[in-house]
Coordinates of C-alpha atoms in Angstrom, one line a residue:
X993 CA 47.5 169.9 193.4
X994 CA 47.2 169.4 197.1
X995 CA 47.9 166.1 198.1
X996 CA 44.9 165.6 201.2
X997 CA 42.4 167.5 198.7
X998 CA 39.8 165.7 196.4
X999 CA 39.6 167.2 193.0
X1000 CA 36.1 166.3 191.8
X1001 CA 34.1 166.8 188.6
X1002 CA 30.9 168.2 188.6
X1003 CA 29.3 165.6 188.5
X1004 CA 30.5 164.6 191.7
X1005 CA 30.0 167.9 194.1
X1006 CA 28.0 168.3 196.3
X1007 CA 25.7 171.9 195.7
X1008 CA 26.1 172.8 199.7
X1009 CA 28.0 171.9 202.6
X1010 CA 24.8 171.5 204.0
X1011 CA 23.6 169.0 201.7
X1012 CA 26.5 166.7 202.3
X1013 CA 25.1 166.9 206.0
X1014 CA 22.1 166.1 205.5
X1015 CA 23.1 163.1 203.0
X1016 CA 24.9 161.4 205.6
X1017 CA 22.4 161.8 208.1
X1018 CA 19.5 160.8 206.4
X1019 CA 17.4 163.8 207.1
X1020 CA 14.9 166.1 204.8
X1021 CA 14.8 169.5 204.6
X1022 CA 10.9 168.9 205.6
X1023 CA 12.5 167.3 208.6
X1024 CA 14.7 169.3 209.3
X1025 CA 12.5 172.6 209.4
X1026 CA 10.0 171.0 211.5
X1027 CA 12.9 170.6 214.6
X1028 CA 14.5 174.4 213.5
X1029 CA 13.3 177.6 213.1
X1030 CA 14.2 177.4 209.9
X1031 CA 11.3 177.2 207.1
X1032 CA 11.5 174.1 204.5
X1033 CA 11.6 176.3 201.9
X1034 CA 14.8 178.1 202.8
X1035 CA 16.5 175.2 203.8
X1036 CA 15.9 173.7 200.1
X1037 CA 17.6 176.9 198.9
X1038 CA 20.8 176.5 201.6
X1039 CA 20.8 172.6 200.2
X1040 CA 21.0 173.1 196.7
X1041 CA 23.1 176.3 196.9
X1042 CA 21.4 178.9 195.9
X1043 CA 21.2 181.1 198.7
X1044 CA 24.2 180.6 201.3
X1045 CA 24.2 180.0 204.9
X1046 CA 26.0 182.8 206.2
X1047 CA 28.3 182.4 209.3
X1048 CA 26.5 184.0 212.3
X1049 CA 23.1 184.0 211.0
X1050 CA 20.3 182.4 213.1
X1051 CA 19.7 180.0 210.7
X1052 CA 23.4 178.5 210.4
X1053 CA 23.0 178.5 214.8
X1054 CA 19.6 177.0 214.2
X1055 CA 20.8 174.3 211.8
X1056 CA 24.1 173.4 213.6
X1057 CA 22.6 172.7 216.5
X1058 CA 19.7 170.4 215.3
X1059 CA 21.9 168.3 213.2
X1060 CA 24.1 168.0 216.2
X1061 CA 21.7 166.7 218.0
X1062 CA 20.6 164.5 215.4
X1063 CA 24.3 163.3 214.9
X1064 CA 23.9 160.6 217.5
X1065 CA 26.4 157.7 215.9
X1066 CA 28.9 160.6 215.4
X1067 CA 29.1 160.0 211.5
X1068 CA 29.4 163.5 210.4
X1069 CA 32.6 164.2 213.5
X1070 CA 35.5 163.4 210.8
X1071 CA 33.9 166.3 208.1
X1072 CA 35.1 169.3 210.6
X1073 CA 38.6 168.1 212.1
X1074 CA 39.8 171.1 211.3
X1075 CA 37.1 173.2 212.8
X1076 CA 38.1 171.7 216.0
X1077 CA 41.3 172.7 216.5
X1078 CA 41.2 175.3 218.7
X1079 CA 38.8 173.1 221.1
X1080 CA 36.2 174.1 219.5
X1081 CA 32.3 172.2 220.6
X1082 CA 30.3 169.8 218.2
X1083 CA 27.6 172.8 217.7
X1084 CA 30.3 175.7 217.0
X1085 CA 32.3 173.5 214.4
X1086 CA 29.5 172.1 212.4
X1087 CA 28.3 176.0 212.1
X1088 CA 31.5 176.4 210.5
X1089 CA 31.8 173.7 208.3
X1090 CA 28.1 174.7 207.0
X1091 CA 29.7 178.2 206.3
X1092 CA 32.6 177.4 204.7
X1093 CA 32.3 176.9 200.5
X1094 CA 35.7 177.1 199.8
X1095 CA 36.2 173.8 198.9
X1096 CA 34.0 171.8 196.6
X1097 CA 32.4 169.4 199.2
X1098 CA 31.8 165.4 197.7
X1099 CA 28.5 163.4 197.3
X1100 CA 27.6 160.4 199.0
X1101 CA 26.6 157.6 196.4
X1102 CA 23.7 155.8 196.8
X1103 CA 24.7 153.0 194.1
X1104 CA 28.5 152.2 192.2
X1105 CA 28.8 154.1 188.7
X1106 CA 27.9 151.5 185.9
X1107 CA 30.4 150.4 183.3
X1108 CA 29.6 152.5 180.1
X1109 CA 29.4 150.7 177.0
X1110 CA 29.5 153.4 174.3
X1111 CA 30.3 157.3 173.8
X1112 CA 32.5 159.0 176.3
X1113 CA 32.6 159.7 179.6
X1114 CA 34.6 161.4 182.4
X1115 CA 36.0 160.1 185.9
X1116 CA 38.2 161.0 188.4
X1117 CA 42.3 160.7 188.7
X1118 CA 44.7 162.0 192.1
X1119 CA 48.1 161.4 192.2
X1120 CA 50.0 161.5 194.9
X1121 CA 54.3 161.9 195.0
X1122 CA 56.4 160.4 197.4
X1123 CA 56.2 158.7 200.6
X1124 CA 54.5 160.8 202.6
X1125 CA 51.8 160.8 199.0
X1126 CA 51.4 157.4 199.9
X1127 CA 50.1 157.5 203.4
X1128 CA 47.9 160.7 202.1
X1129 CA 46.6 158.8 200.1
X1130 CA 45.7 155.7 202.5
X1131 CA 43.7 157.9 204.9
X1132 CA 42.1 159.8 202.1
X1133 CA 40.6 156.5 201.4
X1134 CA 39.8 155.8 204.4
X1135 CA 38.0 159.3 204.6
X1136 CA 36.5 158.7 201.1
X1137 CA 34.6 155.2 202.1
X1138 CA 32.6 157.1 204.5
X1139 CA 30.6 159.3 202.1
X1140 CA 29.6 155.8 200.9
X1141 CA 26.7 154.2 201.8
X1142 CA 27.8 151.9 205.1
X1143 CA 28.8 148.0 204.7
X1144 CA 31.5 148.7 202.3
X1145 CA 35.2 146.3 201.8
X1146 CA 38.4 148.0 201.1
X1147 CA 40.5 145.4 199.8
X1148 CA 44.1 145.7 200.0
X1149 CA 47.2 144.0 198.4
X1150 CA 50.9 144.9 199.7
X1151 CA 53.4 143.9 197.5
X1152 CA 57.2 143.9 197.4
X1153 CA 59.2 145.6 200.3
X1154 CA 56.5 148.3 200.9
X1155 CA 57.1 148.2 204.3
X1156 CA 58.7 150.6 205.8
X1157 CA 56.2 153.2 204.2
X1158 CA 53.7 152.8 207.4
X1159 CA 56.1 150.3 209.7
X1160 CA 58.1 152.3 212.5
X1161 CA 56.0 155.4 211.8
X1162 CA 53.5 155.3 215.4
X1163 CA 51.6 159.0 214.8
X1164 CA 50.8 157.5 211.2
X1165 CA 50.1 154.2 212.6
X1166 CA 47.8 155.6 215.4
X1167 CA 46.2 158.0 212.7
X1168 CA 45.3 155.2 210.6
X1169 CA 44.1 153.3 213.2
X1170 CA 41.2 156.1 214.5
X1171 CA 40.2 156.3 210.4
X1172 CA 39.7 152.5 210.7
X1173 CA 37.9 152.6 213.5
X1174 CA 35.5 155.2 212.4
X1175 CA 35.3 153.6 209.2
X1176 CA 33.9 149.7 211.2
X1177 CA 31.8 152.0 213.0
X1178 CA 29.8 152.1 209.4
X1179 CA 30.2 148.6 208.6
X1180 CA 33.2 148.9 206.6
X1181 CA 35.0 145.5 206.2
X1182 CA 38.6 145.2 204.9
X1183 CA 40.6 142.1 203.3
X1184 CA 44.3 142.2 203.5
X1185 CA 46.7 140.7 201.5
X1186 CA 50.3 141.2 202.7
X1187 CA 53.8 139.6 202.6
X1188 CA 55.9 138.3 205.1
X1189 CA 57.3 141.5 206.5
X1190 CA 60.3 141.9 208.9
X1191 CA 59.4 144.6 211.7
X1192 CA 55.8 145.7 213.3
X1193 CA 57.3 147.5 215.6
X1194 CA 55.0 151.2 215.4
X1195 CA 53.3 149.3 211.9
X1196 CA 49.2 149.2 212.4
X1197 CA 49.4 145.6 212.8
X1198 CA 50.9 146.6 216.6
X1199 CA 47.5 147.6 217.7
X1200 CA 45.1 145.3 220.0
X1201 CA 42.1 146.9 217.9
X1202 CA 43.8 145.4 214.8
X1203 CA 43.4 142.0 215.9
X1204 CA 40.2 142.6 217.7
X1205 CA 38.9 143.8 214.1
X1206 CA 40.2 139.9 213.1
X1207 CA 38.7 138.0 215.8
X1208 CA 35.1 139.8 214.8
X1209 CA 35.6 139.0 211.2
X1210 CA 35.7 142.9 209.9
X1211 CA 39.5 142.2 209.1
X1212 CA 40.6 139.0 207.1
X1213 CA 44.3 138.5 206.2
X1214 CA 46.3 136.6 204.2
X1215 CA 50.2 136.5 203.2
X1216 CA 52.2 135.3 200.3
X1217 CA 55.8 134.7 199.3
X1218 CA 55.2 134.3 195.9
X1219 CA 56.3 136.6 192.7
X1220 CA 54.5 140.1 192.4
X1221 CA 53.6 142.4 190.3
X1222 CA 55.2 145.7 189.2
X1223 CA 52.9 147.3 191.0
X1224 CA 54.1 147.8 195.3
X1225 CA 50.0 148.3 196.5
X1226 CA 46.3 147.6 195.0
X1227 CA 43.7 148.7 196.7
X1228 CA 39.7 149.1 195.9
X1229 CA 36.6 149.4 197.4
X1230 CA 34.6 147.4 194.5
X1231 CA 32.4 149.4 192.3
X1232 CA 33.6 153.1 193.9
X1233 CA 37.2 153.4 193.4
X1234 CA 40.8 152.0 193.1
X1235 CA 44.2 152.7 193.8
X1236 CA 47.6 151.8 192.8
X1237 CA 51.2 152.6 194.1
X1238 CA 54.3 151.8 191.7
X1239 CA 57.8 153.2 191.4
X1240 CA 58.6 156.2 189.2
X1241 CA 61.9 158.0 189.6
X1242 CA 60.7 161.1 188.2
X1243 CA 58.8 161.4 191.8
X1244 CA 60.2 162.3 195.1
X1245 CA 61.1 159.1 197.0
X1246 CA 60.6 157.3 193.7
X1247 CA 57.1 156.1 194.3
X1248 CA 54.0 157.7 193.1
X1249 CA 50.1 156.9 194.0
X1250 CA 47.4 157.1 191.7
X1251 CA 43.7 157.3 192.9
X1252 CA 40.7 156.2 190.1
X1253 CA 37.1 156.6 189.9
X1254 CA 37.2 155.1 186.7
X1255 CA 34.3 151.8 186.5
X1256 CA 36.6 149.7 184.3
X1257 CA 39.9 150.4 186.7
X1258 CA 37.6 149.4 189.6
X1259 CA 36.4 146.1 188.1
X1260 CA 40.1 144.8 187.0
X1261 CA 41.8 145.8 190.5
X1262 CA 38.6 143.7 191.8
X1263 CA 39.8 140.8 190.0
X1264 CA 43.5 141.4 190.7
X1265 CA 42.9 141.5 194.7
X1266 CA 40.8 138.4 194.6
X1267 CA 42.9 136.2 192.4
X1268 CA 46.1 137.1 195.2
X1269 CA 43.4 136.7 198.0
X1270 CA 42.7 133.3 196.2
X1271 CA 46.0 132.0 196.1
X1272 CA 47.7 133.3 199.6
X1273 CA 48.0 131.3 202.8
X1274 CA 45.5 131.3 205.5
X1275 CA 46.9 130.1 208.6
X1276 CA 44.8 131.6 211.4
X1277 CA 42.2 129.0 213.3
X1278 CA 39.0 130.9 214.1
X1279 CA 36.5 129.5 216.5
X1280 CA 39.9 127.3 217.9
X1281 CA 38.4 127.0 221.7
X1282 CA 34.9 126.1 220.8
X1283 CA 36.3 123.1 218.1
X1284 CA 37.8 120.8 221.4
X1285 CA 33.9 120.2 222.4
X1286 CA 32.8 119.0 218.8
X1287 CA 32.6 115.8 217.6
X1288 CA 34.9 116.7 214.7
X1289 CA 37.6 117.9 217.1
X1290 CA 40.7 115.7 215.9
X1291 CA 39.9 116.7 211.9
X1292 CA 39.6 120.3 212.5
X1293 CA 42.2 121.8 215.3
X1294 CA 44.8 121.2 217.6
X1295 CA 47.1 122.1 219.7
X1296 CA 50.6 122.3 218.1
X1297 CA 52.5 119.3 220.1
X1298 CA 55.4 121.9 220.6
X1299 CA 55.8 125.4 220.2
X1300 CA 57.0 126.2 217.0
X1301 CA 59.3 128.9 216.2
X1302 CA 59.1 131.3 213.5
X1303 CA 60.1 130.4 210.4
X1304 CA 63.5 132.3 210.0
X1305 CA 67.0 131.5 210.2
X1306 CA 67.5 133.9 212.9
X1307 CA 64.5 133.6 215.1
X1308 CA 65.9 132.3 218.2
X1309 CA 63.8 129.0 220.1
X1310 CA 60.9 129.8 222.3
X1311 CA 61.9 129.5 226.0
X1312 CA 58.4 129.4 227.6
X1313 CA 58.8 133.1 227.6
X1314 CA 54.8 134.7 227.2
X1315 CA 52.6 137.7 227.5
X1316 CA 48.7 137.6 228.2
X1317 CA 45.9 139.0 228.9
X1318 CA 43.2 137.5 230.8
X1319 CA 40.7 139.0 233.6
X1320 CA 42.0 135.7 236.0
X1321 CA 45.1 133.3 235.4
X1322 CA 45.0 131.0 232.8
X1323 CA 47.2 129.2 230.1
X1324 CA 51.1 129.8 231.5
X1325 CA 50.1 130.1 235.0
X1326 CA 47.9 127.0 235.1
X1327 CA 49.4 123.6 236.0
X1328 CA 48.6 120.4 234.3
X1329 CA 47.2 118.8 237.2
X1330 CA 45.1 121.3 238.1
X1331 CA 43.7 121.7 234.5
X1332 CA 43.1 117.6 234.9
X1333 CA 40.7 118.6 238.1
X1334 CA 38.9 121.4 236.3
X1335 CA 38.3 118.8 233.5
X1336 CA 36.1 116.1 235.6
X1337 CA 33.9 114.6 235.1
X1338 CA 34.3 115.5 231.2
X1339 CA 36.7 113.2 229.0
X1340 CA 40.4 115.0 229.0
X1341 CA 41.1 116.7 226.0
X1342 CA 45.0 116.0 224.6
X1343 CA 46.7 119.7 225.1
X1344 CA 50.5 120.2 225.1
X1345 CA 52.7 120.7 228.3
X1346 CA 53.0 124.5 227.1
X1347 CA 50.2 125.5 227.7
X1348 CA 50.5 124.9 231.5
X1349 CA 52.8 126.1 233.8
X1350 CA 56.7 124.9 234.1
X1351 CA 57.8 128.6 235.6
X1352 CA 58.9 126.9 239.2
X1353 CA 61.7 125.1 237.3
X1354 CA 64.6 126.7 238.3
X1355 CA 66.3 127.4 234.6
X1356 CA 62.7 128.6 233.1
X1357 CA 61.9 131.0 236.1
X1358 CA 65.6 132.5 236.2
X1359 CA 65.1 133.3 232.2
X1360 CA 61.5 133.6 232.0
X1361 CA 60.1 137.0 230.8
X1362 CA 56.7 137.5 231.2
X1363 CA 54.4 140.2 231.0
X1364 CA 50.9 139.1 232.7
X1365 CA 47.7 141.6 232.4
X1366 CA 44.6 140.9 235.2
X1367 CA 41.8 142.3 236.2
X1368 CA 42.1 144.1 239.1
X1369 CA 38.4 143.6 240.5
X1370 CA 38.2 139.3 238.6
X1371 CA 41.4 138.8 240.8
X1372 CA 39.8 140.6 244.1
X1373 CA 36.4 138.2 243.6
X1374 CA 37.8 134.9 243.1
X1375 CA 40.1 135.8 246.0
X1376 CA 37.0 137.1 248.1
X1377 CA 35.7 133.9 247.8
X1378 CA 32.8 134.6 245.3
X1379 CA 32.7 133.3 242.2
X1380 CA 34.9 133.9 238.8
X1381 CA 34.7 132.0 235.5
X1382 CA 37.3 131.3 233.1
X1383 CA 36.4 132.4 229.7
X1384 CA 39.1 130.4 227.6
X1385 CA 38.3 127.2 230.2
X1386 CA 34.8 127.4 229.2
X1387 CA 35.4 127.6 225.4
X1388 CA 37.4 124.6 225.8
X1389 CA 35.4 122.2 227.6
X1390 CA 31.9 123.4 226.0
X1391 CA 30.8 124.3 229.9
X1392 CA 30.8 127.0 232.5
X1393 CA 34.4 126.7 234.1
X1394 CA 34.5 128.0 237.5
X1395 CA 37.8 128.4 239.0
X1396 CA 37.7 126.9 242.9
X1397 CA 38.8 129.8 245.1
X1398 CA 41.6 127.6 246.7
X1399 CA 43.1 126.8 243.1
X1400 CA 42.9 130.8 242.3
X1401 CA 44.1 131.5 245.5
X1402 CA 47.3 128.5 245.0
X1403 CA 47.7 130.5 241.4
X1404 CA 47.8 133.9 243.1
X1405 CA 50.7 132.8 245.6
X1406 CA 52.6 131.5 242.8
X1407 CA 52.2 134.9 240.5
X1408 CA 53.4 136.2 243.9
X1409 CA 57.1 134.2 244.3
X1410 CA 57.5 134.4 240.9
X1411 CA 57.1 137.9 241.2
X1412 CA 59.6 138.4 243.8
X1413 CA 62.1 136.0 242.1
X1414 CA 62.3 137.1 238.7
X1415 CA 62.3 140.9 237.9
X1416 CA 61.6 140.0 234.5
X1417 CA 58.3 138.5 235.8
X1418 CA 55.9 141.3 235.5
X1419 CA 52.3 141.6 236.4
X1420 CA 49.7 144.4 236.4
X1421 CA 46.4 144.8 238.1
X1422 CA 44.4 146.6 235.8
X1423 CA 40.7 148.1 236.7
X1424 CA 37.6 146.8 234.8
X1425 CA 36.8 149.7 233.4
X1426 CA 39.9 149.4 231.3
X1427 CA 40.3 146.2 230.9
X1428 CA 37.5 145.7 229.2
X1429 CA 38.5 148.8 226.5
X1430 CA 40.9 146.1 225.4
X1431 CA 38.1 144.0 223.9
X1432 CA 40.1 140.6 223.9
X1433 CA 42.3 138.1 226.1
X1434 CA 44.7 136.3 224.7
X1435 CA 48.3 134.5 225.6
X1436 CA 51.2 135.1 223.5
X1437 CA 54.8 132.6 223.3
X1438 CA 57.0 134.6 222.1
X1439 CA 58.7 133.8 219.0
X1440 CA 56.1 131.6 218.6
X1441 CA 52.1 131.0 218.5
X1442 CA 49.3 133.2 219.8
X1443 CA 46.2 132.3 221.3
X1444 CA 43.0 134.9 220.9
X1445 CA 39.6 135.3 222.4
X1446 CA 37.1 137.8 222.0
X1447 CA 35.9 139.3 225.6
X1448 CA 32.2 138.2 224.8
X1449 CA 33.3 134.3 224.0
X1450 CA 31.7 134.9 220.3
X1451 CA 35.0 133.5 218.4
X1452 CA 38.4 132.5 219.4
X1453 CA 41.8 132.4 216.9
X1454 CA 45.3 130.2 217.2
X1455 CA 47.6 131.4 214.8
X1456 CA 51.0 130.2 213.8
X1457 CA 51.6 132.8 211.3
X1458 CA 54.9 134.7 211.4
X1459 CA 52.8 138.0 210.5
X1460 CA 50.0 137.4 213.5
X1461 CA 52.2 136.4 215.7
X1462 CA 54.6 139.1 215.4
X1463 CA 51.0 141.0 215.8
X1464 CA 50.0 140.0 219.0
X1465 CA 53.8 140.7 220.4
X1466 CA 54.0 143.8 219.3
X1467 CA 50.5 144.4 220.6
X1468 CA 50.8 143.1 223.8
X1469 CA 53.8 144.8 224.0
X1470 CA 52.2 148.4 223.6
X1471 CA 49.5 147.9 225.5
X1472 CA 52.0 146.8 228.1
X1473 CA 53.9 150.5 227.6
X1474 CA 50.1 151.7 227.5
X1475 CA 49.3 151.0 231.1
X1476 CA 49.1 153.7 233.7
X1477 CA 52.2 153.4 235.9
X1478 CA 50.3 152.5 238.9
X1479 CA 48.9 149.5 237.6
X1480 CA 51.8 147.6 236.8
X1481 CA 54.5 149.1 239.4
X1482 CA 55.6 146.0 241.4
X1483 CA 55.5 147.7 244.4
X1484 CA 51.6 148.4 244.0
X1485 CA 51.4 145.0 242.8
X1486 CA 52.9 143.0 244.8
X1487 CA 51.7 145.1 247.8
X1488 CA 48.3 145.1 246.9
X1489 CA 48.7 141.1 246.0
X1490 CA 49.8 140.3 249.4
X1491 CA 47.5 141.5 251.1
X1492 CA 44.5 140.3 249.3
X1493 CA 46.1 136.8 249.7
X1494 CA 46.2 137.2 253.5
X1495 CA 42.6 138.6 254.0
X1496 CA 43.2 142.5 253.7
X1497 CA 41.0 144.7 252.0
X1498 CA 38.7 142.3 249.8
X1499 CA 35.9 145.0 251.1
X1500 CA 37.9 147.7 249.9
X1501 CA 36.3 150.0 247.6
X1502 CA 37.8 150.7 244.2
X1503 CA 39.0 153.9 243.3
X1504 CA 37.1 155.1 240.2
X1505 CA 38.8 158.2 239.2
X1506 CA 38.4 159.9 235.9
X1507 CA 41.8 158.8 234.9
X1508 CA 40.6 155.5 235.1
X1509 CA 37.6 155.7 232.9
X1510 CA 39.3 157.9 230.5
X1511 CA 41.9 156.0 229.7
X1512 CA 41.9 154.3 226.0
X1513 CA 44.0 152.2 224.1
X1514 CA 44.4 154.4 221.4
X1515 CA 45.8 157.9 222.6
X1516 CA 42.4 160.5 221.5
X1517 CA 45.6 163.1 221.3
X1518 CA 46.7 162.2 218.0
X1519 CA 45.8 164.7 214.8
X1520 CA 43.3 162.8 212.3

């Protein structure tokens, strides 16, 4: 058995290629024939399979390029991967796939499979050997959800040291992280359950999408250090399907993977995933900013009074050290007294030295290391003299935060010396058009908490979970390696900083190459 291929039973083909198309998108043969020069007839034929589309004939051109067209959310792009590989276009790869009935194509369900009470009845079983079976098996779920209908969870348990499967693997992770995407794109919602896990270094959790996905609500995680079952990984999508992962030395790498369509397997891994989900520890604080104008300020959230470090033996103390990524300066660069001036008339909410800057000290800026992300045409503005708002400042206080230009400008001058002081002190001017791929800002003490916000203002997240935390490093940290040289070389930077801050080229305009608005976080290279 193929590992990446779905053995189905009858019951669960599609007749046509064609008919899978035309499932996903929603469309009628009626439809369809009045937009093709195709009659309704003979498309009913194509769709149930008894006549095939032939490759070349006018009809599979005809029909390929009207349900291109029609394909405008992109949901039928993942179907013919493989018909793109030689750079094939939309039109020319969908012709294929409607021509190809090699393989036995699979039906989108309109409704989950009832739980039979009497007789017999048949469902389907994959398995999958070894390690590589296991991540085979996580993206053929992640293909499988999306001939569902859309709004579907995934819920997902990790047990044990299961780790290193997907951690340190970046092609895998990257992969994993396009299926994901695709899959929000139709609604899909996932609930994690993990355990506290050593390394995220190339895991999925590195990714700036990944916590974007949290701060919107599509992801919501949860860890545990409890006792587990025999079992290394649960996983459903309630009332569709299940999946399991468990050691078996009989199997390459010792682990084996079992996929289910089975109604009554379905239901108990439901009930498994939510009684760990029920029982783990949530320490992320969503909507943090937005609590500090409430009335009920002091009995939801605050501020840790120190940065806390995580909780192992080894983890050394934080040092003040931070990454972020904000369009202006914010938290790290900010001083208390000029947060105290921001804050009037309005009372002055009780935040921690930490969060405001203590880099001019002579020990902290000789071992600082920071990594500071801007906006290259946020910083030009404020320093223009025109206007600029500080998202996380206005979350805080409940009010539109505008940032004076000579406090930006005082701010600006001190990025500069810091710059020139400390080669550890990194900064990069990056243009809007990227910038805003990244979705979030957020401010990151390393070794320690994280501070989130969506782009938008909509919610905001402090965590001091070991796992999150470790996230945003290890995100902030690729996006960081992500960055096109010429945004974060210090010589560009520093040049172009300098002269901004003495007058030059605020008139300037931008270069807007397409290097710039091609770039993405995620690499569109990568194989799905």
């Amino acid at each position: 058995m193929s590992q990446s291929e779905f053995i189905l039973n009858d019951d669960e083909l599609d007749s046509s290629p064609l008919n899978t198309v035309m499932n996903i998108l929603g469309v009628t043969a009626l439809e369809l024939s009045k937009q093709c020069a195709v009659s309704n007839s003979i498309i009913s034929r194509y769709k149930k399979g008894t006549r095939r589309l032939k490759a070349g004939s006018q009809a599979s051109l005809e029909l390929a390029r009207v349900l291109s067209q029609l394909d405008q959310a992109q949901q039928l792009d993942y179907l013919f991967v493989n018909q793109r590989i030689g750079g094939e276009s939309k039109e020319e790869a969908l012709r294929k796939f409607l021509t190809d009935y090699k393989a036995p194509v699979k039906r989108t369900r309109s409704i989950p499979p009832p739980i039979q009470q009497t007789g017999r009845y048949h469902f389907t079983t994959e398995v999958y050997l070894g390690k590589q079976g296991v991540m085979d098996a996580t993206i053929d779920m992640l293909e499988y959800v999306n001939f569902l209908p859309p709004g579907q969870e995934i819920v997902i348990c990790v047990h044990g040291e299961f780790d290193s499967i997907w951690h340190n693997n970046l092609p895998f992770a990257l992969r994993l992280l396009l299926k994901m995407k695709k899959a929000t794109e139709r609604g899909t919602t996932f609930t994690l359950v993990n355990r506290k896990t050593d390394d995220l270094e190339g895991s999925p959790y590195f990714s700036m999408f990944w916590i974007s996905i949290q701060l919107k609500g599509i992801l919501k995680t949860a860890y545990y250090d409890g006792t587990v079952t025999s079992r290394l990984f649960d996983a459903v999508i309630p009332g569709y399907w299940q999946a399991y992962v468990e050691s078996d030395n009989t199997a390459d790498d010792g682990l084996i993977t079992i996929h289910s369509t089975d109604s009554r397997s379905i239901y108990n891994a439901q009930v498994t995933c939510n009684a760990f989900f029920d029982r783990c520890i949530h320490l992320d604080q969503f909507g943090f900013l937005s609590s500090f104008c409430t009335a009920d300020t002091e009995a939801k959230y605050s501020f840790p009074s120190v940065l806390p470090p995580w909780d192992e033996a080894d983890a050394p103390s934080p040092d003040g050290s931070f990454s972020s990524c904000s369009s202006i300066p914010s938290f790290g660069i900010l001083t208390r007294k000029e947060w105290e001036a921001l804050c009037a008339p309005n009372p002055l909410p009780d935040l921690p030295d930490y969060l405001f800057s203590h880099l001019e000290q002579e020990n902290n800026l000789a071992k600082g290391t920071c990594q500071i992300i801007l906006c290259r045409e946020d910083v030009r503005t404020g320093l223009s003299g025109k206007k600029v708002v500080s998202l996380p400042l206005s979350l805080l206080l409940g009010r539109e935060v505008v940032i004076p230009y000579e406090m930006l400008h005082t701010m600006m001058w001190r990025i500069e010396s810091y710059m020139r002081v400390n080669p550890n002190f990194q900064v990069a001017l990056v243009p809007r058009r990227a910038f805003e791929k990244l979705e979030f800002e957020m401010i990151h003490w390393h070794h320690s908490i994280a501070l989130g916000w969506l782009m938008d203002g909509s919610n905001s997240m402090l965590t001091t979970d070991p796992i999150m935390s470790r996230s945003f490093f290890s995100g902030a940290k690729y996006t960081w390696n992500r960055l096109r040289p010429g945004w974060k070389r210090f010589r560009n930077v520093h040049s172009t900083l300098r002269k901004w801050l003495t007058g030059k080229d605020l008139d300037t305009p931008f270069d807007d190459s397409a290097v710039i608005r091609n770039w993405e976080l995620i690499p569109k290279d990568i194989k799905e």
